[in-house]
């Protein structure tokens, strides 16, 4: 029996739950080359942390994340903290010889992302970034169909990530603080659709032609403020960022991220049009991929709704889960990724490519280009952004 992969996690909020679940489930649903052992969870609030550790099955917990770097029995450190601490934590873990899996976006600034990418290049450990949507079966299938040439030459990518939770009543949090988040909807949501575009098409972005960034809600209530003790603070990030771009093969691409699209809660969508057909994905119906084959007879051609959890259809990850069309949810993308990380660490092929720090740095360069374009009101060639 190979030695278990000892995993530690930093962060015990939303991503802490998603990642804890993934590390717990991966070994049950996947036949992995080595078992996974949950070792230590770290976060700031001792009281909450003890209960969190008990609930999610972490045998050890600490409020000093640096303890993890010092513990030689830990192999992989998963970072699920706010963006501005990714760099310090990742560098400490890489220097200690650990593998690192970091939440997206890679960092809050391009300079930090660059330092992380450079540190990863020097390090012994491998790096991974949680672009979890790559591992929805429908998105992985879209990637396979494009790679097989089913879309022919790609002309257009139309991607948007629409949420609505950021209205005026939403209180301040680190997500509205530029120093901690780096940006707002842009780094949080455009990061996903830029990565998804790069992943599904296999093309890189060469130029950002123009971008618009808007902060509609400039002040927000501080958490815990009451009618008696009202308190407001400034939101220093964008609520929405839109931009147009070109890809290496000359295709056009449009991106839109917003937290103010009333009626859309987690609409992470992409449509791709090529010479032989088109694909469409929307996370709010995440098990489905829409495919139009332009080479079919026009009599019967049309959009085909593919339920992407079909074992006989060899849909990515399908055989590890439930019988056909017993559908997957948000958490399965993370579990699929945890399984692929374990495979990659044992020199086995992941189901689809895993983004590392170098790849996430490329996505961060695109985000930076869009921010510069919005500020300077001009086009930015990607080779100008380093
Ligand atoms: C909040 O906007 C958020 O949780 C993002 O941070 C995630 O990355 C995205 O997948 C869902 O929305």
Short mmCIF file of C-alpha atoms and ligand atoms in Angstrom, two decimals:
data_model
loop_
_atom_site.label_atom_id
_atom_site.label_comp_id
_atom_site.label_asym_id
_atom_site.label_seq_id
_atom_site.Cartn_x
_atom_site.Cartn_y
_atom_site.Cartn_z
CA UNK A 1 0.00 0.00 0.00
CA UNK A 2 1.62 3.33 -1.03
CA UNK A 3 2.09 5.97 1.67
CA UNK A 4 -0.96 8.30 1.92
CA UNK A 5 -0.63 11.83 0.57
CA UNK A 6 -0.75 14.00 3.70
CA UNK A 7 -2.79 17.12 2.97
CA UNK A 8 -3.07 20.37 4.94
CA UNK A 9 -5.52 23.16 4.19
CA UNK A 10 -5.38 26.88 5.04
CA UNK A 11 -8.81 28.55 5.16
CA UNK A 12 -12.06 27.42 6.74
CA UNK A 13 -14.75 29.50 5.05
CA UNK A 14 -16.56 28.80 1.75
CA UNK A 15 -13.51 27.42 -0.06
CA UNK A 16 -12.40 25.62 3.12
CA UNK A 17 -15.63 23.63 2.98
CA UNK A 18 -15.44 22.98 -0.77
CA UNK A 19 -11.82 21.80 -0.55
CA UNK A 20 -12.27 19.75 2.65
CA UNK A 21 -15.14 17.92 1.00
CA UNK A 22 -13.04 17.29 -2.12
CA UNK A 23 -10.11 15.78 -0.21
CA UNK A 24 -12.51 13.60 1.82
CA UNK A 25 -14.48 12.35 -1.18
CA UNK A 26 -11.81 11.85 -3.86
CA UNK A 27 -10.48 8.58 -2.44
CA UNK A 28 -13.99 7.14 -2.09
CA UNK A 29 -15.09 7.79 -5.67
CA UNK A 30 -11.80 7.42 -7.56
CA UNK A 31 -9.41 4.51 -7.70
CA UNK A 32 -6.32 6.56 -6.82
CA UNK A 33 -2.66 5.56 -7.02
CA UNK A 34 -2.28 6.46 -3.33
CA UNK A 35 -4.69 7.23 -0.50
CA UNK A 36 -5.37 10.77 0.74
CA UNK A 37 -5.00 11.61 4.43
CA UNK A 38 -6.42 14.82 5.88
CA UNK A 39 -3.66 16.06 8.19
CA UNK A 40 -4.12 19.66 9.41
CA UNK A 41 -6.48 22.58 8.92
CA UNK A 42 -5.32 26.14 9.64
CA UNK A 43 -7.40 29.30 9.96
CA UNK A 44 -7.53 32.39 12.16
CA UNK A 45 -10.48 31.85 14.47
CA UNK A 46 -9.60 29.17 17.07
CA UNK A 47 -13.18 28.71 18.29
CA UNK A 48 -14.70 28.22 14.86
CA UNK A 49 -11.74 26.13 13.74
CA UNK A 50 -12.05 23.43 16.37
CA UNK A 51 -15.66 22.79 15.37
CA UNK A 52 -14.76 22.97 11.66
CA UNK A 53 -11.96 20.42 12.10
CA UNK A 54 -14.30 18.04 13.94
CA UNK A 55 -17.06 18.43 11.36
CA UNK A 56 -14.88 17.90 8.30
CA UNK A 57 -12.53 15.27 9.72
CA UNK A 58 -9.26 17.15 10.13
CA UNK A 59 -7.37 15.45 13.00
CA UNK A 60 -5.21 18.53 13.71
CA UNK A 61 -5.91 22.24 13.63
CA UNK A 62 -3.80 25.35 14.16
CA UNK A 63 -4.20 29.12 14.07
CA UNK A 64 -0.55 29.43 12.99
CA UNK A 65 -0.43 28.46 9.31
CA UNK A 66 3.38 28.59 9.46
CA UNK A 67 3.27 25.42 11.62
CA UNK A 68 2.32 23.59 8.44
CA UNK A 69 5.52 24.64 6.66
CA UNK A 70 7.54 23.29 9.59
CA UNK A 71 5.76 19.93 9.69
CA UNK A 72 7.80 17.56 7.54
CA UNK A 73 5.07 14.93 7.48
CA UNK A 74 2.82 17.14 5.30
CA UNK A 75 3.16 16.65 1.51
CA UNK A 76 0.66 19.04 -0.02
CA UNK A 77 -0.70 22.36 1.19
CA UNK A 78 -4.01 23.65 -0.13
CA UNK A 79 -4.48 27.43 0.09
CA UNK A 80 -8.10 28.61 0.32
CA UNK A 81 -7.52 32.08 1.79
CA UNK A 82 -8.19 35.63 0.50
CA UNK A 83 -6.08 36.59 -2.52
CA UNK A 84 -3.58 38.93 -0.82
CA UNK A 85 -2.10 36.15 1.35
CA UNK A 86 -1.68 33.56 -1.42
CA UNK A 87 1.85 34.69 -2.23
CA UNK A 88 3.26 34.64 1.31
CA UNK A 89 1.68 31.28 2.08
CA UNK A 90 2.55 29.64 -1.24
CA UNK A 91 6.17 30.78 -1.15
CA UNK A 92 6.61 29.54 2.43
CA UNK A 93 5.21 26.13 1.50
CA UNK A 94 7.22 25.82 -1.72
CA UNK A 95 10.39 26.74 0.17
CA UNK A 96 9.55 24.01 2.69
CA UNK A 97 9.46 21.53 -0.22
CA UNK A 98 5.68 21.00 -0.32
CA UNK A 99 3.30 20.70 -3.25
CA UNK A 100 0.86 23.62 -3.32
CA UNK A 101 -2.73 23.82 -4.57
CA UNK A 102 -3.89 27.46 -4.51
CA UNK A 103 -7.35 29.01 -4.94
CA UNK A 104 -7.91 31.31 -7.92
CA UNK A 105 -7.10 34.00 -8.85
CA UNK A 106 -3.43 33.18 -8.33
CA UNK A 107 -2.79 36.45 -6.48
CA UNK A 108 -4.21 39.90 -5.90
CA UNK A 109 -1.66 41.61 -8.20
CA UNK A 110 0.32 40.62 -11.27
CA UNK A 111 3.62 41.28 -9.43
CA UNK A 112 2.65 38.78 -6.71
CA UNK A 113 1.52 36.27 -9.33
CA UNK A 114 4.88 36.64 -11.09
CA UNK A 115 6.79 35.97 -7.85
CA UNK A 116 4.64 32.87 -7.31
CA UNK A 117 5.24 31.60 -10.83
CA UNK A 118 9.01 32.17 -10.46
CA UNK A 119 9.09 30.46 -7.06
CA UNK A 120 7.20 27.48 -8.51
CA UNK A 121 9.76 27.18 -11.29
CA UNK A 122 12.60 26.91 -8.73
CA UNK A 123 10.70 24.61 -6.36
CA UNK A 124 10.81 20.86 -5.96
CA UNK A 125 7.06 20.68 -5.28
CA UNK A 126 4.38 20.82 -7.96
CA UNK A 127 1.76 23.58 -8.13
CA UNK A 128 -1.94 23.57 -8.97
CA UNK A 129 -4.61 26.28 -9.15
CA UNK A 130 -8.27 25.58 -8.39
CA UNK A 131 -9.92 26.51 -11.66
CA UNK A 132 -12.61 24.04 -10.68
CA UNK A 133 -14.94 24.58 -13.65
CA UNK A 134 -12.49 22.82 -16.00
CA UNK A 135 -13.59 19.66 -14.27
CA UNK A 136 -17.33 19.88 -14.88
CA UNK A 137 -17.91 16.95 -17.26
CA UNK A 138 -19.57 19.30 -19.79
CA UNK A 139 -16.60 21.69 -19.85
CA UNK A 140 -14.08 18.84 -20.09
CA UNK A 141 -16.14 17.37 -22.95
CA UNK A 142 -16.18 20.77 -24.70
CA UNK A 143 -12.37 20.81 -24.46
CA UNK A 144 -12.17 17.30 -25.95
CA UNK A 145 -14.54 18.12 -28.83
CA UNK A 146 -12.55 21.23 -29.77
CA UNK A 147 -9.26 19.27 -29.57
CA UNK A 148 -10.79 16.60 -31.87
CA UNK A 149 -11.59 19.30 -34.43
CA UNK A 150 -15.39 18.99 -34.15
CA UNK A 151 -15.75 22.79 -34.23
CA UNK A 152 -13.25 23.31 -37.09
CA UNK A 153 -11.55 26.72 -36.97
CA UNK A 154 -12.77 28.80 -34.10
CA UNK A 155 -14.13 32.24 -34.93
CA UNK A 156 -15.76 33.50 -31.75
CA UNK A 157 -15.78 33.01 -28.00
CA UNK A 158 -18.54 34.71 -26.02
CA UNK A 159 -18.09 34.29 -22.29
CA UNK A 160 -19.82 35.83 -19.34
CA UNK A 161 -19.97 35.19 -15.65
CA UNK A 162 -23.02 36.86 -14.12
CA UNK A 163 -23.83 36.96 -10.42
CA UNK A 164 -26.22 39.16 -8.46
CA UNK A 165 -25.13 38.95 -4.82
CA UNK A 166 -23.21 42.26 -4.85
CA UNK A 167 -26.16 44.66 -4.58
CA UNK A 168 -26.21 47.74 -2.30
CA UNK A 169 -27.36 45.76 0.74
CA UNK A 170 -24.35 43.41 0.65
CA UNK A 171 -21.99 44.49 3.44
CA UNK A 172 -18.29 45.16 3.08
CA UNK A 173 -15.98 42.13 3.18
CA UNK A 174 -12.47 41.42 1.92
CA UNK A 175 -14.00 40.88 -1.51
CA UNK A 176 -14.70 44.65 -1.77
CA UNK A 177 -11.24 45.70 -0.59
CA UNK A 178 -8.70 46.20 -3.37
CA UNK A 179 -5.78 45.65 -0.98
CA UNK A 180 -7.01 42.17 -0.15
CA UNK A 181 -8.91 41.05 -3.26
CA UNK A 182 -6.89 42.89 -5.93
CA UNK A 183 -10.08 43.51 -7.93
CA UNK A 184 -13.80 42.73 -7.65
CA UNK A 185 -15.90 40.75 -10.12
CA UNK A 186 -12.90 40.86 -12.47
CA UNK A 187 -10.41 38.71 -10.51
CA UNK A 188 -13.17 36.64 -8.97
CA UNK A 189 -15.20 35.82 -12.08
CA UNK A 190 -13.36 36.91 -15.25
CA UNK A 191 -10.47 34.76 -13.96
CA UNK A 192 -12.71 31.71 -14.39
CA UNK A 193 -13.92 32.52 -17.91
CA UNK A 194 -10.47 33.54 -19.14
CA UNK A 195 -9.11 30.22 -17.86
CA UNK A 196 -12.08 28.37 -19.37
CA UNK A 197 -11.52 30.03 -22.76
CA UNK A 198 -7.82 29.14 -22.74
CA UNK A 199 -8.62 25.59 -21.65
CA UNK A 200 -11.50 24.82 -24.02
CA UNK A 201 -10.05 26.46 -27.14
CA UNK A 202 -6.36 25.72 -26.51
CA UNK A 203 -5.67 29.28 -27.71
CA UNK A 204 -4.02 32.15 -25.83
CA UNK A 205 -5.18 35.76 -25.70
CA UNK A 206 -2.95 38.00 -27.80
CA UNK A 207 -4.55 41.41 -27.32
CA UNK A 208 -7.19 43.18 -25.26
CA UNK A 209 -8.88 45.67 -27.60
CA UNK A 210 -10.84 47.59 -25.02
CA UNK A 211 -12.27 47.20 -21.53
CA UNK A 212 -14.75 48.93 -19.23
CA UNK A 213 -14.56 48.66 -15.44
CA UNK A 214 -17.34 50.11 -13.25
CA UNK A 215 -17.90 50.49 -9.54
CA UNK A 216 -21.60 51.25 -9.13
CA UNK A 217 -21.78 50.88 -5.37
CA UNK A 218 -19.05 52.99 -3.88
CA UNK A 219 -20.01 52.69 -0.21
CA UNK A 220 -21.23 49.66 1.69
CA UNK A 221 -22.38 48.98 5.23
CA UNK A 222 -19.76 47.60 7.55
CA UNK A 223 -20.59 44.14 8.90
CA UNK A 224 -22.19 44.37 12.33
CA UNK A 225 -23.42 47.94 11.84
CA UNK A 226 -26.87 48.63 13.31
CA UNK A 227 -29.44 51.42 13.13
CA UNK A 228 -28.02 52.69 16.42
CA UNK A 229 -24.41 52.36 15.33
CA UNK A 230 -24.44 52.80 11.56
CA UNK A 231 -21.15 52.44 9.78
CA UNK A 232 -20.20 52.60 6.14
CA UNK A 233 -16.95 52.07 4.33
CA UNK A 234 -15.67 52.43 0.79
CA UNK A 235 -15.76 49.62 -1.77
CA UNK A 236 -12.49 49.94 -3.67
CA UNK A 237 -13.09 47.27 -6.34
CA UNK A 238 -15.05 46.99 -9.58
CA UNK A 239 -18.60 45.60 -9.59
CA UNK A 240 -18.38 44.80 -13.30
CA UNK A 241 -15.65 44.49 -15.95
CA UNK A 242 -16.24 43.84 -19.68
CA UNK A 243 -13.59 43.44 -22.36
CA UNK A 244 -12.97 42.39 -25.97
CA UNK A 245 -9.95 40.36 -27.01
CA UNK A 246 -8.28 38.38 -29.81
CA UNK A 247 -6.96 34.84 -29.61
CA UNK A 248 -3.79 33.37 -31.13
CA UNK A 249 -5.72 31.94 -34.11
CA UNK A 250 -7.36 35.31 -34.81
CA UNK A 251 -10.71 34.48 -33.16
CA UNK A 252 -12.59 37.25 -31.36
CA UNK A 253 -13.53 36.89 -27.70
CA UNK A 254 -15.76 38.86 -25.36
CA UNK A 255 -15.77 38.62 -21.58
CA UNK A 256 -18.16 40.07 -19.01
CA UNK A 257 -18.08 39.64 -15.23
CA UNK A 258 -20.55 41.27 -12.88
CA UNK A 259 -22.02 40.87 -9.42
CA UNK A 260 -25.00 43.05 -10.29
CA UNK A 261 -26.87 40.99 -12.90
CA UNK A 262 -30.20 40.67 -11.09
CA UNK A 263 -31.80 37.32 -11.81
CA UNK A 264 -28.50 35.57 -12.57
CA UNK A 265 -26.97 33.89 -9.56
CA UNK A 266 -24.05 31.88 -10.88
CA UNK A 267 -24.35 32.09 -14.65
CA UNK A 268 -20.89 31.08 -15.76
CA UNK A 269 -21.37 30.67 -19.52
CA UNK A 270 -19.39 30.26 -22.66
CA UNK A 271 -20.37 29.91 -26.31
CA UNK A 272 -17.87 29.03 -29.02
CA UNK A 273 -18.56 29.27 -32.76
CA UNK A 274 -16.35 27.53 -35.31
CA UNK A 275 -16.39 26.66 -39.02
CA UNK A 276 -17.89 23.22 -38.33
CA UNK A 277 -20.11 23.92 -35.37
CA UNK A 278 -20.76 25.58 -32.05
CA UNK A 279 -20.74 24.75 -28.33
CA UNK A 280 -22.58 26.35 -25.43
CA UNK A 281 -22.26 25.81 -21.66
CA UNK A 282 -24.02 27.45 -18.72
CA UNK A 283 -23.08 26.46 -15.18
CA UNK A 284 -26.66 26.94 -13.94
CA UNK A 285 -27.40 23.82 -16.04
CA UNK A 286 -23.95 22.37 -15.48
CA UNK A 287 -24.50 18.77 -16.57
CA UNK A 288 -25.50 19.84 -20.07
CA UNK A 289 -23.38 20.79 -23.08
CA UNK A 290 -25.14 22.20 -26.14
CA UNK A 291 -23.56 21.24 -29.47
CA UNK A 292 -24.52 22.27 -32.97
CA UNK A 293 -22.88 20.33 -35.82
CA UNK A 294 -22.82 22.58 -38.87
CA UNK A 295 -21.70 19.68 -41.10
CA UNK A 296 -25.01 17.86 -40.69
CA UNK A 297 -27.81 18.18 -43.21
CA UNK A 298 -29.58 21.53 -42.68
CA UNK A 299 -32.84 19.56 -42.71
CA UNK A 300 -32.15 18.14 -39.29
CA UNK A 301 -29.17 20.12 -37.94
CA UNK A 302 -29.79 22.08 -34.77
CA UNK A 303 -28.68 22.48 -31.20
CA UNK A 304 -28.22 19.13 -29.50
CA UNK A 305 -28.59 18.90 -25.73
CA UNK A 306 -25.93 16.49 -24.43
CA UNK A 307 -26.42 15.20 -20.90
CA UNK A 308 -22.74 14.88 -19.98
CA UNK A 309 -22.86 12.24 -17.28
CA UNK A 310 -23.15 9.22 -19.51
CA UNK A 311 -20.90 6.29 -18.65
CA UNK A 312 -21.25 4.56 -22.05
CA UNK A 313 -20.57 7.91 -23.71
CA UNK A 314 -17.27 7.98 -21.79
CA UNK A 315 -17.97 11.47 -20.61
CA UNK A 316 -15.10 12.80 -18.51
CA UNK A 317 -15.39 11.70 -14.85
CA UNK A 318 -18.79 10.01 -15.48
CA UNK A 319 -17.63 6.49 -14.56
CA UNK A 320 -16.51 7.70 -11.11
CA UNK A 321 -19.94 8.95 -10.08
CA UNK A 322 -23.51 7.88 -10.52
CA UNK A 323 -25.46 5.99 -13.19
CA UNK A 324 -26.27 7.96 -16.37
CA UNK A 325 -27.89 11.36 -15.81
CA UNK A 326 -27.92 11.06 -12.03
CA UNK A 327 -26.23 14.46 -12.36
CA UNK A 328 -23.37 16.20 -10.55
CA UNK A 329 -23.17 19.51 -8.67
CA UNK A 330 -20.76 22.31 -7.76
CA UNK A 331 -18.74 20.21 -5.32
CA UNK A 332 -17.93 17.49 -7.85
CA UNK A 333 -15.64 19.81 -9.84
CA UNK A 334 -13.46 20.19 -6.74
CA UNK A 335 -13.48 16.46 -6.00
CA UNK A 336 -12.59 15.65 -9.62
CA UNK A 337 -9.71 18.10 -9.28
CA UNK A 338 -8.44 16.63 -6.00
CA UNK A 339 -8.41 13.20 -7.69
CA UNK A 340 -6.52 14.57 -10.71
CA UNK A 341 -3.97 16.24 -8.40
CA UNK A 342 -3.27 12.92 -6.67
CA UNK A 343 -2.88 11.22 -10.05
CA UNK A 344 -0.52 13.92 -11.30
CA UNK A 345 1.61 13.59 -8.17
CA UNK A 346 1.98 9.87 -8.95
CA UNK A 347 2.96 10.58 -12.57
CA UNK A 348 -0.45 9.42 -13.80
CA UNK A 349 -2.36 11.40 -16.42
CA UNK A 350 -5.13 13.63 -15.06
CA UNK A 351 -8.46 13.36 -16.95
CA UNK A 352 -7.89 16.84 -18.40
CA UNK A 353 -4.98 19.28 -17.99
CA UNK A 354 -4.35 20.75 -14.53
CA UNK A 355 -3.45 24.46 -14.42
CA UNK A 356 -0.24 25.22 -12.50
CA UNK A 357 1.16 28.58 -11.31
CA UNK A 358 2.68 29.24 -14.75
CA UNK A 359 -0.70 28.74 -16.43
CA UNK A 360 -2.58 30.81 -13.83
CA UNK A 361 0.01 33.57 -14.31
CA UNK A 362 -1.00 33.72 -17.99
CA UNK A 363 -4.62 34.19 -16.95
CA UNK A 364 -3.53 36.88 -14.48
CA UNK A 365 -1.67 38.71 -17.29
CA UNK A 366 -4.90 38.85 -19.28
CA UNK A 367 -6.78 40.23 -16.25
CA UNK A 368 -4.07 42.87 -15.81
CA UNK A 369 -4.21 43.82 -19.51
CA UNK A 370 -7.97 44.38 -19.19
CA UNK A 371 -7.51 46.60 -16.13
CA UNK A 372 -4.84 48.68 -17.89
CA UNK A 373 -7.05 48.93 -20.97
CA UNK A 374 -10.00 50.14 -18.88
CA UNK A 375 -7.85 52.72 -17.09
CA UNK A 376 -5.92 54.03 -20.11
CA UNK A 377 -8.82 53.59 -22.56
CA UNK A 378 -6.63 51.88 -25.10
CA UNK A 379 -5.82 48.49 -26.63
CA UNK A 380 -3.12 46.41 -24.92
CA UNK A 381 -1.02 43.80 -26.65
CA UNK A 382 -0.34 40.85 -24.35
CA UNK A 383 3.39 40.95 -25.06
CA UNK A 384 3.44 44.39 -23.34
CA UNK A 385 2.21 42.88 -20.06
CA UNK A 386 4.87 41.05 -18.06
C1 LIG B 1 -18.02 34.33 -5.40
O1 LIG B 1 -18.23 35.27 -6.37
C2 LIG B 1 -17.64 32.96 -5.93
O2 LIG B 1 -17.71 32.12 -4.86
C3 LIG B 1 -16.23 32.86 -6.52
O3 LIG B 1 -15.25 33.28 -5.61
C4 LIG B 1 -15.99 31.47 -6.99
O4 LIG B 1 -14.71 31.32 -7.53
C5 LIG B 1 -17.06 31.14 -8.01
O5 LIG B 1 -16.87 29.85 -8.46
C6 LIG B 1 -18.42 31.26 -7.42
O6 LIG B 1 -18.58 32.55 -6.90
#
